[in-house]
PDB file of C-alpha atoms and ligand atoms in Angstrom:
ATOM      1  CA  UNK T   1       0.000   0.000   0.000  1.00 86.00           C
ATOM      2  CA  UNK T   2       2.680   2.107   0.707  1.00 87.00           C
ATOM      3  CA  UNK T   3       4.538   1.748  -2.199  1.00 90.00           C
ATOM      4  CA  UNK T   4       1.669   2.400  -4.416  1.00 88.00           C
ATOM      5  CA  UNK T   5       1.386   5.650  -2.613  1.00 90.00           C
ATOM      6  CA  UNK T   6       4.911   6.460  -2.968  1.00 91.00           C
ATOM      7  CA  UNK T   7       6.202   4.789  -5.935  1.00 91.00           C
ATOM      8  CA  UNK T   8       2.681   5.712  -8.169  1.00 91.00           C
ATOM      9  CA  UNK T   9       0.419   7.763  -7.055  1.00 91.00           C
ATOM     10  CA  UNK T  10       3.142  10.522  -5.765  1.00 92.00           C
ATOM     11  CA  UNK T  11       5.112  10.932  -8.318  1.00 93.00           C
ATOM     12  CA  UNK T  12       2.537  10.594 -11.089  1.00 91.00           C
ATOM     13  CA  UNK T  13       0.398  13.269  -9.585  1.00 92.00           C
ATOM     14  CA  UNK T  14       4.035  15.635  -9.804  1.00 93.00           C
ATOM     15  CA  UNK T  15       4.466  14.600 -13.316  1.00 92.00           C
ATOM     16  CA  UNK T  16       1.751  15.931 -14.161  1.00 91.00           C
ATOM     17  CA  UNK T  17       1.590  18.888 -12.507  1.00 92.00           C
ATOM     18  CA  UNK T  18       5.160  19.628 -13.592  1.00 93.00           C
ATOM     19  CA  UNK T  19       3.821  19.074 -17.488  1.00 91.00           C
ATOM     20  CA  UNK T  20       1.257  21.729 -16.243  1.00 91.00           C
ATOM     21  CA  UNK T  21       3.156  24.467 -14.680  1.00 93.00           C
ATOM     22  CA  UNK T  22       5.574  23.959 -18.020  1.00 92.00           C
ATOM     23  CA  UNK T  23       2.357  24.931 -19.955  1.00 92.00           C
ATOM     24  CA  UNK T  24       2.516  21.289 -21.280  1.00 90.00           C
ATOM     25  CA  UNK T  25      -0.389  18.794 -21.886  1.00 89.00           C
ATOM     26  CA  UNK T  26      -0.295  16.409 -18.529  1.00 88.00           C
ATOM     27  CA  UNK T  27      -0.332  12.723 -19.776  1.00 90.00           C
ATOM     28  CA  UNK T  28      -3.701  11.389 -18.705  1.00 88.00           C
ATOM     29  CA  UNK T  29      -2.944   8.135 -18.304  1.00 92.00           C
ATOM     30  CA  UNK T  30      -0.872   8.688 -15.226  1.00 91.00           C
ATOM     31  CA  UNK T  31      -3.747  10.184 -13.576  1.00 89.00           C
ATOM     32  CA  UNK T  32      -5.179   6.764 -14.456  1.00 91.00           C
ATOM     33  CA  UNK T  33      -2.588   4.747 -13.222  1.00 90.00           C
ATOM     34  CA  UNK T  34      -2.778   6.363 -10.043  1.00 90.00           C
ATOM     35  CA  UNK T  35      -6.529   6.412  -9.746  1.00 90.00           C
ATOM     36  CA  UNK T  36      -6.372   2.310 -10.817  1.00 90.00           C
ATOM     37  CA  UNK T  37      -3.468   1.914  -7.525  1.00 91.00           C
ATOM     38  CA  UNK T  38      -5.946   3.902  -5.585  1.00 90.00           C
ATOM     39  CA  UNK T  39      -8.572   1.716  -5.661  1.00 88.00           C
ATOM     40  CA  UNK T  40      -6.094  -1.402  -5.259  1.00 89.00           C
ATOM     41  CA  UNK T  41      -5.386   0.132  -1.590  1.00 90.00           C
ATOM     42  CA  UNK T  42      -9.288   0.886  -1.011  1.00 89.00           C
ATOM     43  CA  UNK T  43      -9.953  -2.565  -1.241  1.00 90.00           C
ATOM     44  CA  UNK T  44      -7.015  -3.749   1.397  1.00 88.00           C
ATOM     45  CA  UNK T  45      -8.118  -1.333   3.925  1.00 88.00           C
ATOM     46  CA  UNK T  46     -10.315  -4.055   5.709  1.00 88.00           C
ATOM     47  CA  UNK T  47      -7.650  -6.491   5.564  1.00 88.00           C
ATOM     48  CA  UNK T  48      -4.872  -4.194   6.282  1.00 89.00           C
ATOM     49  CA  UNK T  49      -6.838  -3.558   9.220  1.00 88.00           C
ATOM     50  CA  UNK T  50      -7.072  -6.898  10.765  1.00 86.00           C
ATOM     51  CA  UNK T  51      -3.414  -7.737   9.989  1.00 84.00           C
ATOM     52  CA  UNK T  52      -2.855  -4.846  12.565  1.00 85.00           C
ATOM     53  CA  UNK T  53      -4.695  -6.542  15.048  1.00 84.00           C
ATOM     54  CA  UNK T  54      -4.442  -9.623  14.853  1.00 78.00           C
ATOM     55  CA  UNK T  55      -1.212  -9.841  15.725  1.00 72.00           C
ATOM     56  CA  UNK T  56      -2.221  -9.396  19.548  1.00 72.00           C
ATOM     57  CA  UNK T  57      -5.180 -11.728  19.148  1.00 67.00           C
ATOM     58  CA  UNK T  58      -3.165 -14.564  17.332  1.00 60.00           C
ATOM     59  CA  UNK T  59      -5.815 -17.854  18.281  1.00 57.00           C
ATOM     60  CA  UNK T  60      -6.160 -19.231  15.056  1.00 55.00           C
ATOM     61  CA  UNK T  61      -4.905 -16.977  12.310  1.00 69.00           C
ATOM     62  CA  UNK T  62      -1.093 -16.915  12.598  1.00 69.00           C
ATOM     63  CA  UNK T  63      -0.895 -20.116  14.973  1.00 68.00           C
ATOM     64  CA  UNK T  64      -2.731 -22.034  12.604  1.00 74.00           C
ATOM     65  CA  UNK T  65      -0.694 -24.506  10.022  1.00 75.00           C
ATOM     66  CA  UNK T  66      -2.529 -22.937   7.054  1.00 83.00           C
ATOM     67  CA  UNK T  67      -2.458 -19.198   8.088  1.00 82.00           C
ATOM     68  CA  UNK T  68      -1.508 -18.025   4.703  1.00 87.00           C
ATOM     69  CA  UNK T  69      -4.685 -19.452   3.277  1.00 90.00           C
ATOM     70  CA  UNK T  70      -7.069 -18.364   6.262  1.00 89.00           C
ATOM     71  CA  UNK T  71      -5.273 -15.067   5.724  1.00 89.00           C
ATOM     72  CA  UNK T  72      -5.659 -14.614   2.266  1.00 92.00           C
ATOM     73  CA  UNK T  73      -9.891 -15.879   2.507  1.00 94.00           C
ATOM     74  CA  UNK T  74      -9.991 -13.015   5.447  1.00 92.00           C
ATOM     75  CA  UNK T  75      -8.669 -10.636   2.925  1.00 93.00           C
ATOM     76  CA  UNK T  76     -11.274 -11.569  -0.147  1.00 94.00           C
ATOM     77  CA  UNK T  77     -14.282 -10.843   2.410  1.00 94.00           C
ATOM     78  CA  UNK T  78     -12.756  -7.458   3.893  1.00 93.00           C
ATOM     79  CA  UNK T  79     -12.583  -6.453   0.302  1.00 93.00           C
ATOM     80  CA  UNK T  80     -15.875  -8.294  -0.299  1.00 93.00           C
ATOM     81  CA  UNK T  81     -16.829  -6.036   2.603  1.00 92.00           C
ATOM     82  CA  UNK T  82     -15.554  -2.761   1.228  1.00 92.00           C
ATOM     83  CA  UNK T  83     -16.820  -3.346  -2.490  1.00 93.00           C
ATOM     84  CA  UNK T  84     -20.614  -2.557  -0.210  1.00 93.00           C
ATOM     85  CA  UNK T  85     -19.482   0.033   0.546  1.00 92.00           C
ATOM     86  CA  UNK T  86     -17.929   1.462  -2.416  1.00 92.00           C
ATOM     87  CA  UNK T  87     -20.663   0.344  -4.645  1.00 94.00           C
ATOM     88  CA  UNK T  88     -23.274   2.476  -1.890  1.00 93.00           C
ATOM     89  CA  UNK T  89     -21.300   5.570  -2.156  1.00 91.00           C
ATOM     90  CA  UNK T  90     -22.270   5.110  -6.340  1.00 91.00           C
ATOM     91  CA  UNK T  91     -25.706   5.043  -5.581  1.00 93.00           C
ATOM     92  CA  UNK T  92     -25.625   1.239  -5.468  1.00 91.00           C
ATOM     93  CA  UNK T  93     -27.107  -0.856  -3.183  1.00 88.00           C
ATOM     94  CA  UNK T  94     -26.430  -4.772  -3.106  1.00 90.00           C
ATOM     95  CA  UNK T  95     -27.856  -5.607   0.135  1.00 89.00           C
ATOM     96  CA  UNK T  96     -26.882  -9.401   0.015  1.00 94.00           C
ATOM     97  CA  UNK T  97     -23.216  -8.725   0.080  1.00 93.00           C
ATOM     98  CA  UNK T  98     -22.697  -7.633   3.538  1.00 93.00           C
ATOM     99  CA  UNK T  99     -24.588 -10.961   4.824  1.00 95.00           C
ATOM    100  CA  UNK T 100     -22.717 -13.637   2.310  1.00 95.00           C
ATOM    101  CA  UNK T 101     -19.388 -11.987   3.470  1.00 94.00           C
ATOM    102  CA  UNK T 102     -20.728 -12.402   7.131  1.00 95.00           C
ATOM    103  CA  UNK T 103     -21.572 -15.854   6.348  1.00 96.00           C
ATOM    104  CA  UNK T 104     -18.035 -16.479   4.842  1.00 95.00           C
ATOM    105  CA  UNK T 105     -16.428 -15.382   7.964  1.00 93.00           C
ATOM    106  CA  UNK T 106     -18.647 -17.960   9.896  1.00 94.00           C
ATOM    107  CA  UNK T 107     -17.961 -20.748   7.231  1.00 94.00           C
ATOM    108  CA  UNK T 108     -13.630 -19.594   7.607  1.00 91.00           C
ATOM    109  CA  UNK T 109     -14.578 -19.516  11.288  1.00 88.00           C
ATOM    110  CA  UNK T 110     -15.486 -23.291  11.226  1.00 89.00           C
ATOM    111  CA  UNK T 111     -13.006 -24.725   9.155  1.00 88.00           C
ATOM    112  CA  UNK T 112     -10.334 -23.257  11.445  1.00 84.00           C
ATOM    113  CA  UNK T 113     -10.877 -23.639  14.347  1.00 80.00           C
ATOM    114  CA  UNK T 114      -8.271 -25.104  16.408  1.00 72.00           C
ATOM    115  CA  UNK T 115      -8.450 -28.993  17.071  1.00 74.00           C
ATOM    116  CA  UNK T 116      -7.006 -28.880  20.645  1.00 73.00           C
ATOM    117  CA  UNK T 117      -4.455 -31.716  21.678  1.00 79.00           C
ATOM    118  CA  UNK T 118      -6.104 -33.715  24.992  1.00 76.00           C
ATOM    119  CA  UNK T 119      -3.658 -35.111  26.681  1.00 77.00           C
ATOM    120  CA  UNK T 120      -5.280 -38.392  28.476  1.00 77.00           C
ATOM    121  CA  UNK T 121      -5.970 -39.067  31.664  1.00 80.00           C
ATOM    122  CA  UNK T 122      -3.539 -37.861  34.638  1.00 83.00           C
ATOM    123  CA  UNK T 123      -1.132 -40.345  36.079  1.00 82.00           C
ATOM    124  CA  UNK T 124      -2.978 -40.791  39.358  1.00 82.00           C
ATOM    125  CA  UNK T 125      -6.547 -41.859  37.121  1.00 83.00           C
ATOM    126  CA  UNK T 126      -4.508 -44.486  35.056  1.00 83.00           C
ATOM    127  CA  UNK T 127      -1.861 -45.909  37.607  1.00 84.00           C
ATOM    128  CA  UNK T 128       1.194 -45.063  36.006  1.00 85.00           C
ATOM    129  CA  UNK T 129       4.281 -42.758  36.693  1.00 88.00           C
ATOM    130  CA  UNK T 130       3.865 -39.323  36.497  1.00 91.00           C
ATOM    131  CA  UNK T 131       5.965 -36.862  34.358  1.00 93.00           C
ATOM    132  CA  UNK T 132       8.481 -34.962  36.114  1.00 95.00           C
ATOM    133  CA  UNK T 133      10.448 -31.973  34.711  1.00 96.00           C
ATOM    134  CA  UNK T 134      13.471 -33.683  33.388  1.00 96.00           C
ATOM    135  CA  UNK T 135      11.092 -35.259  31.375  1.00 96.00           C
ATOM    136  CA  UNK T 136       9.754 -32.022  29.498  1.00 97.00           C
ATOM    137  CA  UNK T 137      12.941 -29.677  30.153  1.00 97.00           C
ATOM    138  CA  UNK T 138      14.363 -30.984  26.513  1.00 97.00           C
ATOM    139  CA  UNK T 139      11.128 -29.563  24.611  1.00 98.00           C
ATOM    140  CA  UNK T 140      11.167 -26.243  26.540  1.00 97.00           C
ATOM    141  CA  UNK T 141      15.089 -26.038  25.625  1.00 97.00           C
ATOM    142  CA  UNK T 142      14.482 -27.024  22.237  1.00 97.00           C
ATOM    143  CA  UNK T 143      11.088 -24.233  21.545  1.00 97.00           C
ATOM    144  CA  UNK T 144      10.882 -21.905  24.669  1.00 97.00           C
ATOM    145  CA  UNK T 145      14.411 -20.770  25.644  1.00 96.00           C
ATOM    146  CA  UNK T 146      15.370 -19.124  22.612  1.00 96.00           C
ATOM    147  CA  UNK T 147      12.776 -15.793  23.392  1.00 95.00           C
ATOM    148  CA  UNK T 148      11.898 -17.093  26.891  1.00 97.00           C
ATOM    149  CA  UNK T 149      15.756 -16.386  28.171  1.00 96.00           C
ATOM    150  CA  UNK T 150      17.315 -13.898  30.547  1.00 94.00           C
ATOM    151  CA  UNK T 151      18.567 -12.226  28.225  1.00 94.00           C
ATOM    152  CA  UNK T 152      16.906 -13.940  24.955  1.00 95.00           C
ATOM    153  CA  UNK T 153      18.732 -15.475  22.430  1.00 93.00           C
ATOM    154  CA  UNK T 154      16.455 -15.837  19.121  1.00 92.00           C
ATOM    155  CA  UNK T 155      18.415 -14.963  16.115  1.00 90.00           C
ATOM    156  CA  UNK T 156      15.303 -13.875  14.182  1.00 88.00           C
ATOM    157  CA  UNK T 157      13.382 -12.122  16.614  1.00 87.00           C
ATOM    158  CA  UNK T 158      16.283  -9.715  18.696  1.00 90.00           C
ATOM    159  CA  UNK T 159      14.581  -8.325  22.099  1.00 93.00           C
ATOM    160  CA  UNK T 160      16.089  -7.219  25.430  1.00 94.00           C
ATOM    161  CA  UNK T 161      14.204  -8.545  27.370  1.00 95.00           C
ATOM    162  CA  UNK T 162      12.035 -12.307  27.765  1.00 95.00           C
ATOM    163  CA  UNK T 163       8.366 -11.595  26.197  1.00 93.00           C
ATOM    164  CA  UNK T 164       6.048 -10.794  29.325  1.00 93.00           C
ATOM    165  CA  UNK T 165       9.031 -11.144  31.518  1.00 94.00           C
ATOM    166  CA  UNK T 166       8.718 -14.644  31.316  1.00 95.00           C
ATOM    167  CA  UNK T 167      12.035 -16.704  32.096  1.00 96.00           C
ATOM    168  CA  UNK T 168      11.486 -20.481  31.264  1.00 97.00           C
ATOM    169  CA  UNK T 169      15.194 -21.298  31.487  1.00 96.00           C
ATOM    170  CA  UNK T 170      13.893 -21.709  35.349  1.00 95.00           C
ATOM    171  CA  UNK T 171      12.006 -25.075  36.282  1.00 96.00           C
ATOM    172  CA  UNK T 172       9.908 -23.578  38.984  1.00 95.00           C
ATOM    173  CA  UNK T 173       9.004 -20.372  36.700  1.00 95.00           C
ATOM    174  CA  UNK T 174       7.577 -23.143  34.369  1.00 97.00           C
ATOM    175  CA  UNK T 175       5.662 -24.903  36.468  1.00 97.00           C
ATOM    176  CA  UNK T 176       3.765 -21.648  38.178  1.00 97.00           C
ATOM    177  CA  UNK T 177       2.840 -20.783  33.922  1.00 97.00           C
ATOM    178  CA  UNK T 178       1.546 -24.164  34.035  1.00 96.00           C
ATOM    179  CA  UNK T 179      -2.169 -23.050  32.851  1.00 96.00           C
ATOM    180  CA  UNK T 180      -1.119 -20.491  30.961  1.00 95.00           C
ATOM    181  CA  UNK T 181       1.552 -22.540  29.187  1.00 96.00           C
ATOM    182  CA  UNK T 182      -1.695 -25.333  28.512  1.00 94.00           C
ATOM    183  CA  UNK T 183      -3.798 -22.619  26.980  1.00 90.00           C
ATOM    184  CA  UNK T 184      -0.539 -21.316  24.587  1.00 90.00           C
ATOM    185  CA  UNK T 185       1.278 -24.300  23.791  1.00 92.00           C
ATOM    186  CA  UNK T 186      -1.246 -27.263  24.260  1.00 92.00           C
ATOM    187  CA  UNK T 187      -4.663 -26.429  23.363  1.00 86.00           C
ATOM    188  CA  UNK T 188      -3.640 -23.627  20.568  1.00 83.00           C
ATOM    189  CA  UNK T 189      -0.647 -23.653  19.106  1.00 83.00           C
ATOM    190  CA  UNK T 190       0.309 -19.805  19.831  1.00 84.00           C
ATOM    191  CA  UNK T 191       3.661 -20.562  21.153  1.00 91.00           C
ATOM    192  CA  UNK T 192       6.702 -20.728  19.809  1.00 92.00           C
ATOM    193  CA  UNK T 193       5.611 -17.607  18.282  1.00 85.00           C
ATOM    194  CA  UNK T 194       5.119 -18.771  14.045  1.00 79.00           C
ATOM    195  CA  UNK T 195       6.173 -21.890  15.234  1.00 85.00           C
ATOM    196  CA  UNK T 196       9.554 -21.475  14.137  1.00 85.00           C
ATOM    197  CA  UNK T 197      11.000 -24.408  15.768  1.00 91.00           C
ATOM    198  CA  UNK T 198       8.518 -27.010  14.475  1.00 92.00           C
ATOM    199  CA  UNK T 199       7.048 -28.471  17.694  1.00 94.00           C
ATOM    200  CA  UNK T 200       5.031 -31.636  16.852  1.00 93.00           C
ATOM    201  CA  UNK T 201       1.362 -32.189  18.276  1.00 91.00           C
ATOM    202  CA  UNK T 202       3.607 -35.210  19.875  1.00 93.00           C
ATOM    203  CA  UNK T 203       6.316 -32.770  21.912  1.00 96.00           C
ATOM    204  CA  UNK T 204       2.521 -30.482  23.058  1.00 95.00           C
ATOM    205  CA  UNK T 205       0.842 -33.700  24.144  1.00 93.00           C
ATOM    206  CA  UNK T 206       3.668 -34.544  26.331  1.00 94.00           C
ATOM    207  CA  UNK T 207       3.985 -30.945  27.856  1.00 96.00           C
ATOM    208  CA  UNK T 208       0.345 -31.112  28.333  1.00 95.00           C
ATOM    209  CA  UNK T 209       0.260 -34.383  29.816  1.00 94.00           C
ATOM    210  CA  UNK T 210       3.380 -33.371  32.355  1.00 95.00           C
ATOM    211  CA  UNK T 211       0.305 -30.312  33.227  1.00 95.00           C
ATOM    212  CA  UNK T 212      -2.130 -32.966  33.577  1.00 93.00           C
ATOM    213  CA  UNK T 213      -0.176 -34.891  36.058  1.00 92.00           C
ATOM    214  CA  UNK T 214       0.487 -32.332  38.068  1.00 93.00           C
ATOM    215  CA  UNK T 215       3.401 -30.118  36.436  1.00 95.00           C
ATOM    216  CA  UNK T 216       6.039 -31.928  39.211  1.00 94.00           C
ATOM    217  CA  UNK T 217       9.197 -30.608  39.313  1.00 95.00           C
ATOM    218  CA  UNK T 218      11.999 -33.666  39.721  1.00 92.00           C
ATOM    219  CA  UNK T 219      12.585 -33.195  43.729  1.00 88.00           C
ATOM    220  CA  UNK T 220       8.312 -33.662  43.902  1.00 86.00           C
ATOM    221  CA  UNK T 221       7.770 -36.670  42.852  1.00 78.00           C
ATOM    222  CA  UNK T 222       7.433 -39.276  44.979  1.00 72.00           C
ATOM    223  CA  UNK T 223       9.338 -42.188  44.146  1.00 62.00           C
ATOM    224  CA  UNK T 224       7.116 -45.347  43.555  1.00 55.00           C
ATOM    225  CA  UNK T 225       8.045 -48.074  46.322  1.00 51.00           C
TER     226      UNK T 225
HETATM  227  C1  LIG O   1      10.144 -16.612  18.950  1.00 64.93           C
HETATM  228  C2  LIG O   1       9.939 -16.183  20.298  1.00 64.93           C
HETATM  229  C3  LIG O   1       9.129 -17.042  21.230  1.00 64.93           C
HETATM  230  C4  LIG O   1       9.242 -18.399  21.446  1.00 64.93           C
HETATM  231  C5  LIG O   1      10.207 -19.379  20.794  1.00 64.93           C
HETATM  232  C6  LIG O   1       8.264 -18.723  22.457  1.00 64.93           C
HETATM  233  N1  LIG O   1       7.591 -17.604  22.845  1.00 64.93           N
HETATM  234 FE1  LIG O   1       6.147 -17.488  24.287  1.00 64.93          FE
HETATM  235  N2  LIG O   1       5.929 -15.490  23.919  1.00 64.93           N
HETATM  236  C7  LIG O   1       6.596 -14.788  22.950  1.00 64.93           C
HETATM  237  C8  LIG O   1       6.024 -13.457  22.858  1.00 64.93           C
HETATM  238  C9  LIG O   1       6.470 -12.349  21.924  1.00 64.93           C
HETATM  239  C10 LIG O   1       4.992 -13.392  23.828  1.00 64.93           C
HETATM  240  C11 LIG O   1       4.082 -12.223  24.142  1.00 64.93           C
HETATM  241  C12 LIG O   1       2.874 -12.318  23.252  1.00 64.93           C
HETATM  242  C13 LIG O   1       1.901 -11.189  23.501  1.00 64.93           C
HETATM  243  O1  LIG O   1       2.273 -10.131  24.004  1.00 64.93           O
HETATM  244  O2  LIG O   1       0.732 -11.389  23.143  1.00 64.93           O
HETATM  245  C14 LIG O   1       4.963 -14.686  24.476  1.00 64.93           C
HETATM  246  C15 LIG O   1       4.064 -15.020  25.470  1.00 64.93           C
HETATM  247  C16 LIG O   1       3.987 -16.267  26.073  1.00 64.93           C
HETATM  248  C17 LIG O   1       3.069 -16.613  27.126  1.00 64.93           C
HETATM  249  C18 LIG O   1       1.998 -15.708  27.708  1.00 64.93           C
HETATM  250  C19 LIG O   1       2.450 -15.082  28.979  1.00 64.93           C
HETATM  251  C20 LIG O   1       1.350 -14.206  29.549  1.00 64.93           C
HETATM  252  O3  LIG O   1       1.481 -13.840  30.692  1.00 64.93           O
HETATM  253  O4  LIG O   1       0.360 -13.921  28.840  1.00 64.93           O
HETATM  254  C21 LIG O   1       3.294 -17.934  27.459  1.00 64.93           C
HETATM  255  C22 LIG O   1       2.601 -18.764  28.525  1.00 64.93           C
HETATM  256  C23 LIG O   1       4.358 -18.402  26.578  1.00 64.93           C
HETATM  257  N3  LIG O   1       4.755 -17.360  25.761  1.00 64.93           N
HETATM  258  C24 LIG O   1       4.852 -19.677  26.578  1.00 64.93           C
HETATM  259  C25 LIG O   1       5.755 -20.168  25.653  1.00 64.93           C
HETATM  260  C26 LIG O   1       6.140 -21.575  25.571  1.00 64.93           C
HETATM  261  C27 LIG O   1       5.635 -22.675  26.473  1.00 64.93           C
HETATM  262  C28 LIG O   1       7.022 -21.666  24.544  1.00 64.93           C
HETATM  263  C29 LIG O   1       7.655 -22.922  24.012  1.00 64.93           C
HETATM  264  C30 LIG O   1       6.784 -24.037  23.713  1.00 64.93           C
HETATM  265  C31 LIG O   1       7.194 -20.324  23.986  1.00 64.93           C
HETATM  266  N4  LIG O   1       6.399 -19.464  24.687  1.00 64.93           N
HETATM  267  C32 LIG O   1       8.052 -20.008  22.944  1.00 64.93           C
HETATM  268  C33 LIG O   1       7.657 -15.234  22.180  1.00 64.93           C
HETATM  269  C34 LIG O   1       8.071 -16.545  22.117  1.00 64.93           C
END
């Protein structure tokens, strides 16, 4: 959008004033090419919009395996959205476009939302041992650590400081984000940010069932006689 406005529409709208103040003819069909990238950026206002957003609401759009294609639906109904509204300010009205690009957004809805992982049933309802830490601390080394770090490490993503001041290199700090780390890393797949590290559904099933047992730290459990 912004290089349309920069690259286009700026410096076509010079050129032809420049051919006017010379006492030239202005070339039209600059006018036109800036009118045409105009309307390009009208229509990704909705969308442009969201992307904003949506970043601090992540759920199911960026955390989702096929966020490019839930992104790019979201992006024909905003502009499904705004052709309403350009087509009203014409004199137009096409009532039933507002309602099938509501209905789209339930239908995209649907098909993605998240299929949370379950882990089964804790250790104490099915009589085995539970997890301990030492049995998760490999997966939060291998996908946590890298942004969760005092100070944080992540080549791709620089930052001073952990995000939410939240130190995972530090067993006990893990356990008391026990919930929270279920809701992020368990039941939606939110974190590792993009998932940049590939975590499978296998690695968030075990973190989730360590949760489910209890989230023990090594020196808790008891040992079985
Ligand atoms: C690439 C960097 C990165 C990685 C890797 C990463 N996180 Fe995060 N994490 C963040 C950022 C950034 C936020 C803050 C998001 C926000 O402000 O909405 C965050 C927030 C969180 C929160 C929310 C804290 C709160 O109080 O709301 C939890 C829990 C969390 N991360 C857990 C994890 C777990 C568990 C892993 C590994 C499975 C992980 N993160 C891997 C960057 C990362």
């Amino acid at each position: 959008m912004a290089a349309n406005v920069f690259f286009v529409i700026i410096p076509n709208q010079r050129k032809m004033v420049d051919a006017m103040s010379a006492g030239q003819e202005p070339d039209v069909s600059l006018g036109a090419m800036g009118a045409q990238r105009s309307l390009h950026n009208n229509y990704f206002t909705l969308p442009v919009l969201f992307i904003m957003i949506s970043n601090h609401f992540s759920m199911s759009t960026y955390g989702h395996e096929w966020n490019w294609a839930i992104l790019a639906a979201l992006s024909l109904i905003g502009a499904g959205a705004r052709h309403y509204f350009n087509l009203k300010h014409q004199g137009e009205h096409k009532v039933w476009i507002l309602p099938a690009a509501a209905l789209a957004m339930i239908c995209l809805a649907f098909v993605s939302k998240p299929v949370p992982i379950q882990p089964s049933l804790s250790a104490e309802e099915s009589g085995r041992a539970p997890l301990v830490y030492s049995d998760i601390a490999p997966i939060i080394e291998k996908h946590c650590v890298s942004c969760h770090a005092e100070p944080p490490n992540n080549p791709l993503w620089p930052m001073p400081t952990p995000p939410k001041g939240l130190n995972l290199t530090i067993p006990s700090a893990v356990k008391a984000q026990a919930a929270n780390i279920m809701a992020q890393a368990v039941h939606s797949k939110v974190m590792p940010l993009a998932n940049q590290t590939n975590m499978t559904d296998d690695e968030r099933t075990k973190l989730g069932q360590w949760i489910v047992d209890g989230a023990l730290l090594d020196a808790e459990s008891t040992p079985t006689p």
